[in-house]
C-alpha positions as a printed NumPy array, in Angstrom:
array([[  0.   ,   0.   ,   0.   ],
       [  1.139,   3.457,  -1.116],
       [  2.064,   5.941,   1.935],
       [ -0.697,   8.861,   2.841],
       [  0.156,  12.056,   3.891],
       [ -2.513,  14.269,   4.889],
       [ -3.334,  18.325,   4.729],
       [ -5.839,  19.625,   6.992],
       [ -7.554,  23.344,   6.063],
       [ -9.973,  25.095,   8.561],
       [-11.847,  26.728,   4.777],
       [-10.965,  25.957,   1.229],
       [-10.055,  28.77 ,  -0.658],
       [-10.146,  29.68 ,  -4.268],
       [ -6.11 ,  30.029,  -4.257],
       [ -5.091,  26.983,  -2.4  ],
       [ -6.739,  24.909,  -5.606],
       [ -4.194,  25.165,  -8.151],
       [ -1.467,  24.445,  -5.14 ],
       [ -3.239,  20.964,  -3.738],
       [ -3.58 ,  19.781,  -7.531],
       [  0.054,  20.385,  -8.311],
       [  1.219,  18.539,  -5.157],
       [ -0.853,  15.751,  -5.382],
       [  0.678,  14.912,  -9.196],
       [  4.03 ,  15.841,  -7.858],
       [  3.469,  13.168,  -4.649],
       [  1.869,  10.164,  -6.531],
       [  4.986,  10.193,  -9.195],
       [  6.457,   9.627,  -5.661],
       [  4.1  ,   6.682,  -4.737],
       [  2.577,   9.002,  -2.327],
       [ -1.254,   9.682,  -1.959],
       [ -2.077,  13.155,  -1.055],
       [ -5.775,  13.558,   1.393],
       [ -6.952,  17.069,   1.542],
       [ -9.503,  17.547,   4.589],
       [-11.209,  21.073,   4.963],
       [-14.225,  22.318,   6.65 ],
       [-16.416,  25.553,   6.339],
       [-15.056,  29.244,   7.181],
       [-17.092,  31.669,   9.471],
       [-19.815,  33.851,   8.142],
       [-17.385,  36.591,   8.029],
       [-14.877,  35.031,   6.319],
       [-18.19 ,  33.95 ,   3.583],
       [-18.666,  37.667,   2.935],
       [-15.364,  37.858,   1.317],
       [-16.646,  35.636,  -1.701],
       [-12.916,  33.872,  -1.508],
       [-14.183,  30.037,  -0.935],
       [-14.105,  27.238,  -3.401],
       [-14.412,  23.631,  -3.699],
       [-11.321,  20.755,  -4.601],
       [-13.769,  17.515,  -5.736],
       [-11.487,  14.926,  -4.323],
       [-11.263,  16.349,  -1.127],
       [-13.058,  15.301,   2.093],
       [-15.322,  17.742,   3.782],
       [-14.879,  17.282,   7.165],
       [-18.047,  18.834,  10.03 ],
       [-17.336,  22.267,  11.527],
       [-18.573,  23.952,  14.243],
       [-17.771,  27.198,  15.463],
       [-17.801,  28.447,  19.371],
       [-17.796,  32.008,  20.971],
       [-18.909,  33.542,  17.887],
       [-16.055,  32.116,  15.499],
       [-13.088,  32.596,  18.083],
       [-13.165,  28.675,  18.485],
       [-13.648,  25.792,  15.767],
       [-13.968,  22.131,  16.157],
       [-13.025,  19.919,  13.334],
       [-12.523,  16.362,  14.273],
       [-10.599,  14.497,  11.821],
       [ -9.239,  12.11 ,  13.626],
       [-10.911,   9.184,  11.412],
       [-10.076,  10.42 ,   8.542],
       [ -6.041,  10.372,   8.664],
       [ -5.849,   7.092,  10.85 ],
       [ -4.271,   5.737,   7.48 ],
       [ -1.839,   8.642,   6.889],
       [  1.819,   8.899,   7.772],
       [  1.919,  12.543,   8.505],
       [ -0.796,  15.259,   8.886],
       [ -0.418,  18.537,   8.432],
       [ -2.455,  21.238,   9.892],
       [ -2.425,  24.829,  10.247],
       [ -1.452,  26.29 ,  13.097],
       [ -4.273,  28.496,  14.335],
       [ -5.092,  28.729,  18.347],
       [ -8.55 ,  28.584,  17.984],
       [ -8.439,  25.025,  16.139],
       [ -9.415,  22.655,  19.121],
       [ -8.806,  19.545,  16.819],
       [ -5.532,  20.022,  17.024],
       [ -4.746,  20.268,  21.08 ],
       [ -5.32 ,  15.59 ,  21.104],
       [ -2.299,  15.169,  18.851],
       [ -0.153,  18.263,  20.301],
       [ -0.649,  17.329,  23.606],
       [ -0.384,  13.669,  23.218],
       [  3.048,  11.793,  24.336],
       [  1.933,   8.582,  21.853],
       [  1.663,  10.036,  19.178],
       [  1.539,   7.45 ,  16.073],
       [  1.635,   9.689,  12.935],
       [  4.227,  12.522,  12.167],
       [  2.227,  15.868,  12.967],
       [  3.472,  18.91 ,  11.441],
       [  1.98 ,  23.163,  11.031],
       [  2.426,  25.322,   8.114],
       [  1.746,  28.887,   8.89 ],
       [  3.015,  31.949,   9.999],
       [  4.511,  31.083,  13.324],
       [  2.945,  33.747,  15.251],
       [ -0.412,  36.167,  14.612],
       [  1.059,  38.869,  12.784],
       [ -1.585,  41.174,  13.421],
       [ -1.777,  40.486,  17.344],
       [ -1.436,  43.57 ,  19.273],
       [  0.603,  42.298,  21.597],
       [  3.3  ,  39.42 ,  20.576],
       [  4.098,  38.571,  24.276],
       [  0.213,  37.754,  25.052],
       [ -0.637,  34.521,  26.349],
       [ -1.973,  33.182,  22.99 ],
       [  1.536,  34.293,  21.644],
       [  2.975,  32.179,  23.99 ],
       [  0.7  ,  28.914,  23.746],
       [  1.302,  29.106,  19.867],
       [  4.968,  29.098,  20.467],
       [  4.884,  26.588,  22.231],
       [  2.971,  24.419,  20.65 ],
       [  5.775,  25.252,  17.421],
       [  7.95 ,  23.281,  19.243],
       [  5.124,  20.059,  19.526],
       [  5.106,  19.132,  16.052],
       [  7.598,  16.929,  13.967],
       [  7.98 ,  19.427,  11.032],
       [  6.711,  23.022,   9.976],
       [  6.122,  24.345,   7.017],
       [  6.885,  28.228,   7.192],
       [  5.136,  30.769,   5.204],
       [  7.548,  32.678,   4.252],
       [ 11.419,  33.454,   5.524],
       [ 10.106,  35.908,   7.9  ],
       [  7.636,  32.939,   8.913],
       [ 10.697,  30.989,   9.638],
       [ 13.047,  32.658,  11.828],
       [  9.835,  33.009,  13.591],
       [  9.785,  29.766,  14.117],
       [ 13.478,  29.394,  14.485],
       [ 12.978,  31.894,  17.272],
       [ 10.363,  29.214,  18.801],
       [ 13.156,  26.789,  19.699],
       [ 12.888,  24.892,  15.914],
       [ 15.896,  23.749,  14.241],
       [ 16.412,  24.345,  10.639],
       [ 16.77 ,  20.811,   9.839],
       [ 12.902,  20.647,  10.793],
       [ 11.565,  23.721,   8.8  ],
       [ 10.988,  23.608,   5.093],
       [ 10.158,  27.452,   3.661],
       [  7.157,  27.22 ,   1.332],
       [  7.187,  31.001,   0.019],
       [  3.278,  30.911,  -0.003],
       [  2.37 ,  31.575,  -3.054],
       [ -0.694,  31.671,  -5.507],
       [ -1.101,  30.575,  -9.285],
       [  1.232,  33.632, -10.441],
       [  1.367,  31.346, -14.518],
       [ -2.055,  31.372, -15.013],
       [ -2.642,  34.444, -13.81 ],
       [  0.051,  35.778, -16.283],
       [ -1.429,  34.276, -18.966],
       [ -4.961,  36.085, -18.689],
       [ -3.15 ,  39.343, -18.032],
       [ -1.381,  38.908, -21.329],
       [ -4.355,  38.018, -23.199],
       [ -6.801,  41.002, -21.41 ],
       [ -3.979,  43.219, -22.822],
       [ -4.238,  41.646, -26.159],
       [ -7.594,  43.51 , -26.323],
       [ -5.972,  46.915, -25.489],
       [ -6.604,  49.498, -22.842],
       [ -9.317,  51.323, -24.693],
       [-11.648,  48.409, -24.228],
       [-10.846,  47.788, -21.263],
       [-11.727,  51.455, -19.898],
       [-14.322,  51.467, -21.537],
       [-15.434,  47.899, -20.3  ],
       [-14.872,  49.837, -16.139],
       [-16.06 ,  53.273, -17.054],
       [-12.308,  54.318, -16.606],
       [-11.613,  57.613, -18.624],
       [ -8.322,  58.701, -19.704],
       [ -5.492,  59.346, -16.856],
       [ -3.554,  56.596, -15.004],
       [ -5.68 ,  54.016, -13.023],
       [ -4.693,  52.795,  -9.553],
       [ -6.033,  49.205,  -8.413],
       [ -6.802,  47.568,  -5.193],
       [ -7.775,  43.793,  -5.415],
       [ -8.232,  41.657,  -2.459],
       [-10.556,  41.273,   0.853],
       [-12.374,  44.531,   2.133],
       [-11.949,  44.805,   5.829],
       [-10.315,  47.196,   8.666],
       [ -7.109,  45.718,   8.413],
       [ -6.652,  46.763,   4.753],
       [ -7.506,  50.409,   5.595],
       [ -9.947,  51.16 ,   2.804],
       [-10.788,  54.361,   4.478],
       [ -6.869,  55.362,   3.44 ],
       [ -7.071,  53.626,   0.072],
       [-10.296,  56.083,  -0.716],
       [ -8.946,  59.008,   0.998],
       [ -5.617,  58.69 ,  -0.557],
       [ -7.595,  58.781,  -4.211],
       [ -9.224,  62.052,  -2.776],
       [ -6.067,  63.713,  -2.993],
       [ -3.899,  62.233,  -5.43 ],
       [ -6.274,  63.687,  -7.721],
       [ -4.462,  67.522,  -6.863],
       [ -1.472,  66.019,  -7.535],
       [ -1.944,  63.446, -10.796],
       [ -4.422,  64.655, -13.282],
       [ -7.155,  62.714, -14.155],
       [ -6.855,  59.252, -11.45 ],
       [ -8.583,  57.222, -10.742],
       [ -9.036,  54.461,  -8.776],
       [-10.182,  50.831,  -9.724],
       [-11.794,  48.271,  -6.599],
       [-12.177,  44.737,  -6.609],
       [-12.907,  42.747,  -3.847],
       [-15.559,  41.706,  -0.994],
       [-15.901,  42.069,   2.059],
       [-17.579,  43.762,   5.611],
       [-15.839,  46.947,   4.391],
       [-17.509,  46.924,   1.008],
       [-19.862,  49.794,   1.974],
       [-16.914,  52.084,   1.863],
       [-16.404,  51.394,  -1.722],
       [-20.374,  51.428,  -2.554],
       [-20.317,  54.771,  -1.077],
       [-17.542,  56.383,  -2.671],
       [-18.22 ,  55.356,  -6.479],
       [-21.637,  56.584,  -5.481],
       [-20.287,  59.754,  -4.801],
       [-16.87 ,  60.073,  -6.829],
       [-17.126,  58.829, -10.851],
       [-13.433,  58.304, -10.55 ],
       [-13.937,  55.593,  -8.194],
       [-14.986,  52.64 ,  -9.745],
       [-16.327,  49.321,  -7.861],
       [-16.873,  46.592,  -9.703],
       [-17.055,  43.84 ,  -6.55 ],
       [-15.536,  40.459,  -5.72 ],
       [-13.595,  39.143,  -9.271],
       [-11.594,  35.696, -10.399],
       [ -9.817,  34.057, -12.661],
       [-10.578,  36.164, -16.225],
       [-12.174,  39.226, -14.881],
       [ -9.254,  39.666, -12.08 ],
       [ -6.806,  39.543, -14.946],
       [ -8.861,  42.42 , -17.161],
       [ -8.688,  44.644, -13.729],
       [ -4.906,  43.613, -13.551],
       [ -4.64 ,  44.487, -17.222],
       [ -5.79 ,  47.883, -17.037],
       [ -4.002,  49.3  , -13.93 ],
       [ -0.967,  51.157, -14.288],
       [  0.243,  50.503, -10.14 ],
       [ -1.525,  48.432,  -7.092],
       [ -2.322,  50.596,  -3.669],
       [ -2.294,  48.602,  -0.319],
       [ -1.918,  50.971,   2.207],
       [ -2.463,  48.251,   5.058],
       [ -2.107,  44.652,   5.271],
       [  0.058,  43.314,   2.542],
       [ -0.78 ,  39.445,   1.87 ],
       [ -0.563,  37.106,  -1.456],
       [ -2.304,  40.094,  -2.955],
       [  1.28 ,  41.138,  -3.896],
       [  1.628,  38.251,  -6.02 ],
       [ -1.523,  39.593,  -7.918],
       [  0.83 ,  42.854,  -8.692],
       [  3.674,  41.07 ,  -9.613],
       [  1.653,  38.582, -12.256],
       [  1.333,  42.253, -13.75 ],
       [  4.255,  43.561, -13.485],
       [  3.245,  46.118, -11.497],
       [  4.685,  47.727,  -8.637],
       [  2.996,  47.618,  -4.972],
       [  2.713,  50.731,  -2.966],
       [  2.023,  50.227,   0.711],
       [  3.142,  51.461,   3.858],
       [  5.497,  50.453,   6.987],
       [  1.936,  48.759,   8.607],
       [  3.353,  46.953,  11.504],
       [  0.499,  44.241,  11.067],
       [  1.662,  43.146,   7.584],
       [  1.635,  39.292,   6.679],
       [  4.82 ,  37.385,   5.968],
       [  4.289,  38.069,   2.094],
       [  5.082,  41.65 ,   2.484],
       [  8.992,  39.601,   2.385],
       [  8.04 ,  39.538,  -1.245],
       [  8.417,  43.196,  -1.824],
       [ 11.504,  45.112,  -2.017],
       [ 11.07 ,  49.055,  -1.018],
       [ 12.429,  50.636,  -4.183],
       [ 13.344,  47.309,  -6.328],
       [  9.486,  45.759,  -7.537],
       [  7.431,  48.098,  -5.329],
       [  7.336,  50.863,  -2.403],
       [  6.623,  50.398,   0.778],
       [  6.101,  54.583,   2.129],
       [  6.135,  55.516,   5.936],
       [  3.267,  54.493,   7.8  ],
       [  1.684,  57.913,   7.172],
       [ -1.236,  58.812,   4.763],
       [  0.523,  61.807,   3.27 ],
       [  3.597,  59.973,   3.058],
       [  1.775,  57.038,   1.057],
       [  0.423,  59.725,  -1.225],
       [  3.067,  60.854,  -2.188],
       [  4.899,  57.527,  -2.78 ],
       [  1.987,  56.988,  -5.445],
       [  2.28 ,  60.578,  -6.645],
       [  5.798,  60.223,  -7.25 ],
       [  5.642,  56.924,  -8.795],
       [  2.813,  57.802, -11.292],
       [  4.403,  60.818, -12.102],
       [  7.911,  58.807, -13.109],
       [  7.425,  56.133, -16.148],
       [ 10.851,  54.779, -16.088],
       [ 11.152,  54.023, -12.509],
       [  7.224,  52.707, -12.671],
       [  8.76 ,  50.555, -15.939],
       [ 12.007,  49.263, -14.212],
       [  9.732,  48.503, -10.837],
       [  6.936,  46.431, -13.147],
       [ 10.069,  44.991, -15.061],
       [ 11.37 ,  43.752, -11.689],
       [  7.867,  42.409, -10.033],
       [  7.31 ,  40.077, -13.595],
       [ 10.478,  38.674, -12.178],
       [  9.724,  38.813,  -8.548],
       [  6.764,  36.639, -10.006],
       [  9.169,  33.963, -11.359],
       [ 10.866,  33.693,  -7.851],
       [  7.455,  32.906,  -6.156],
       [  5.611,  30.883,  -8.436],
       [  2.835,  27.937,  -7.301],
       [  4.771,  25.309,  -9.212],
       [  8.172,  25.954,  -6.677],
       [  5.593,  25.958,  -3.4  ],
       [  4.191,  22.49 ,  -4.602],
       [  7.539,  21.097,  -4.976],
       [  8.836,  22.542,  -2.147],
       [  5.898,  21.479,  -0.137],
       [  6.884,  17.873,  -1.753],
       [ 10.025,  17.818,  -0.825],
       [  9.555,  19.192,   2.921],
       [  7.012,  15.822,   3.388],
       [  9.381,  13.851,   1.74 ],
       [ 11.948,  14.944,   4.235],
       [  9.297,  14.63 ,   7.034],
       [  8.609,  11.407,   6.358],
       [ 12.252,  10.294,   6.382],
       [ 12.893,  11.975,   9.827],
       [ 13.032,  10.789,  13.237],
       [ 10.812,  12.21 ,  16.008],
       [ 10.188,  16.074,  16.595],
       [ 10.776,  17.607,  19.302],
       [  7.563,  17.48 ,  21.149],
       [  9.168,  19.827,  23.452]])
């Protein structure tokens, strides 16, 4: 009988598609058979329109305590056959606390995740402390990112147990729609968003506090004064979607053209001429760099791990953490087309670097490795 590994996800997400299908070719020309369990997200998370389904895997029951801050997801059943499971690490997931906490453990348990909550306000809290400890529980991790793994390092880990995924998203395909949406040229595609003429700024991704869409439309407000003609494209869902509603409402040179995938994210992509993020910077800079387009954001001190991906100065701009300073990074950037070229040249590469393809095999070759291994340290 072939080995089983197993990947547990709280929510299945449009994104994480492309990356399960890769790995589980890449693991059965191994001999390997890949399970993917995942459950249902909270009603919040449903507003952001981000969910999807993966037909071989196994929907596991979900139920959600003290208003989401909680979930129980027993799986226990379901990976009794697999050599390692893999789940995220997330405080809230119950499931998780038999195998942590158990000292007979029969299975190889390893995380993939951040390490820490990069948006908790305080990184000494208790929770802080229970999820680095429970870092150490775990045969293997699987880091976000290279800030997600000296993290982790920091955690008491050794090297020889962390394999660095560089989270990624499906930066080919995405490329290839952009390229054919341009293929059309940017006359139809203003006229498609009820753009006029003058340089378009995008935001694509999940509208909530933490993205500061009150800057994002402010910032439009008064980069008008200073670039002639801007406007500002918005894609996305989410509980801060009123925002947007409001201010296309009010503003023509605020478009809103809700939640968009696969072809009609690459025509938004295609039409932009730079991406605006003036708070938390996610995989959404992966969406920038399937352009070629530079980021701008801001020194946010609650960024994910994937603001690693951008270079200040190199394939995007990261400003002070200061609305007038973020306006003028996007001033200053719209108003220069050779740096704006050389950044876009650079992202296109950037994209290259973090591709889904190198996370799949990555992620291969990190279970591979795990299931070679000895014991964790269960510390």
């Amino acid at each position: 009988m072939k080995p089983r590994v197993a990947v547990v996800q709280r929510r299945m997400t449009h994104y994480r598609v492309p990356l399960f299908e890769h790995l589980r070719r890449l693991l059965a020309a191994e001999g390997i058979e890949l399970r993917v369990l995942h459950g249902v997200g909270t009603p919040a998370e449903a507003s952001k329109d981000d969910g999807a389904e993966l037909p071989w895997a196994v929907r596991i029951p979900t139920r959600y305590l003290l208003g989401g801050r909680l979930c129980w997801q027993p799986f226990a059943a379901a990976v009794r056959d697999c050599a390692v499971v893999v789940v995220t690490q997330e405080n809230k997931l119950l499931n998780n606390l038999p195998p942590l906490l158990s000292p007979w453990r029969r299975r190889r348990l390893a995380f993939w995740g951040h390490g820490r909550d990069m948006q908790a306000p305080d990184p000494d809290s208790w929770s802080e402390r229970f999820k680095a400890w429970t870092a150490r529980r775990v045969d293997w991790w699987f880091a976000y990112t290279d800030i997600s793994a000296a993290t982790i390092r920091a955690a008491g880990v050794p090297d020889s147990r962390i394999t660095v995924l560089h989270n990624s998203i499906d930066t080919s395909a995405l490329r290839a729609a952009i390229a054919a949406a341009r293929r059309d040229g940017l006359p139809a595609l203003r006229a498609e968003f009820g753009l006029g003429p003058g340089p378009v700024g995008l935001y694509i991704g999940s509208l909530y506090a933490g993205k500061r869409i009150d800057w994002l439309i402010e910032s439009t407000l008064r980069l008008r004064n200073l670039v002639p003609g801007f406007q500002l494209l918005v894609a996305g869902a989410g509980p801060d979607r009123g925002l947007l509603e409001d201010a296309a409402a009010c503003h023509p040179f605020v478009r809103y053209v809700g939640p968009v995938r696969d072809e009609r994210k690459a025509r938004c992509l295609a039409v932009a001429d730079l991406v605006l993020n003036p708070g938390l910077v996610g995989l959404g800079v992966l969406d920038a760099f399937a352009a070629g387009l530079p980021m701008i954001t801001t020194e946010y001190g609650r960024a994910a791990p994937e603001i690693a991906y951008l270079r200040s100065g190199v394939n995007g701009v990261v400003s002070a953490d200061e609305l007038g300073a973020f306006v003028d990074a996007c001033a200053g950037l719209l108003k220069d087309d050779a740096a704006r070229a050389e950044m876009g040249r650079r992202a296109a590469e950037s994209a290259d670097e973090y591709s889904i393809e190198r996370m799949a095999e990555r992620f291969r070759d990190g279970l591979l490795a795990c299931l070679d291994a000895g014991p964790g340290l269960r510390a």
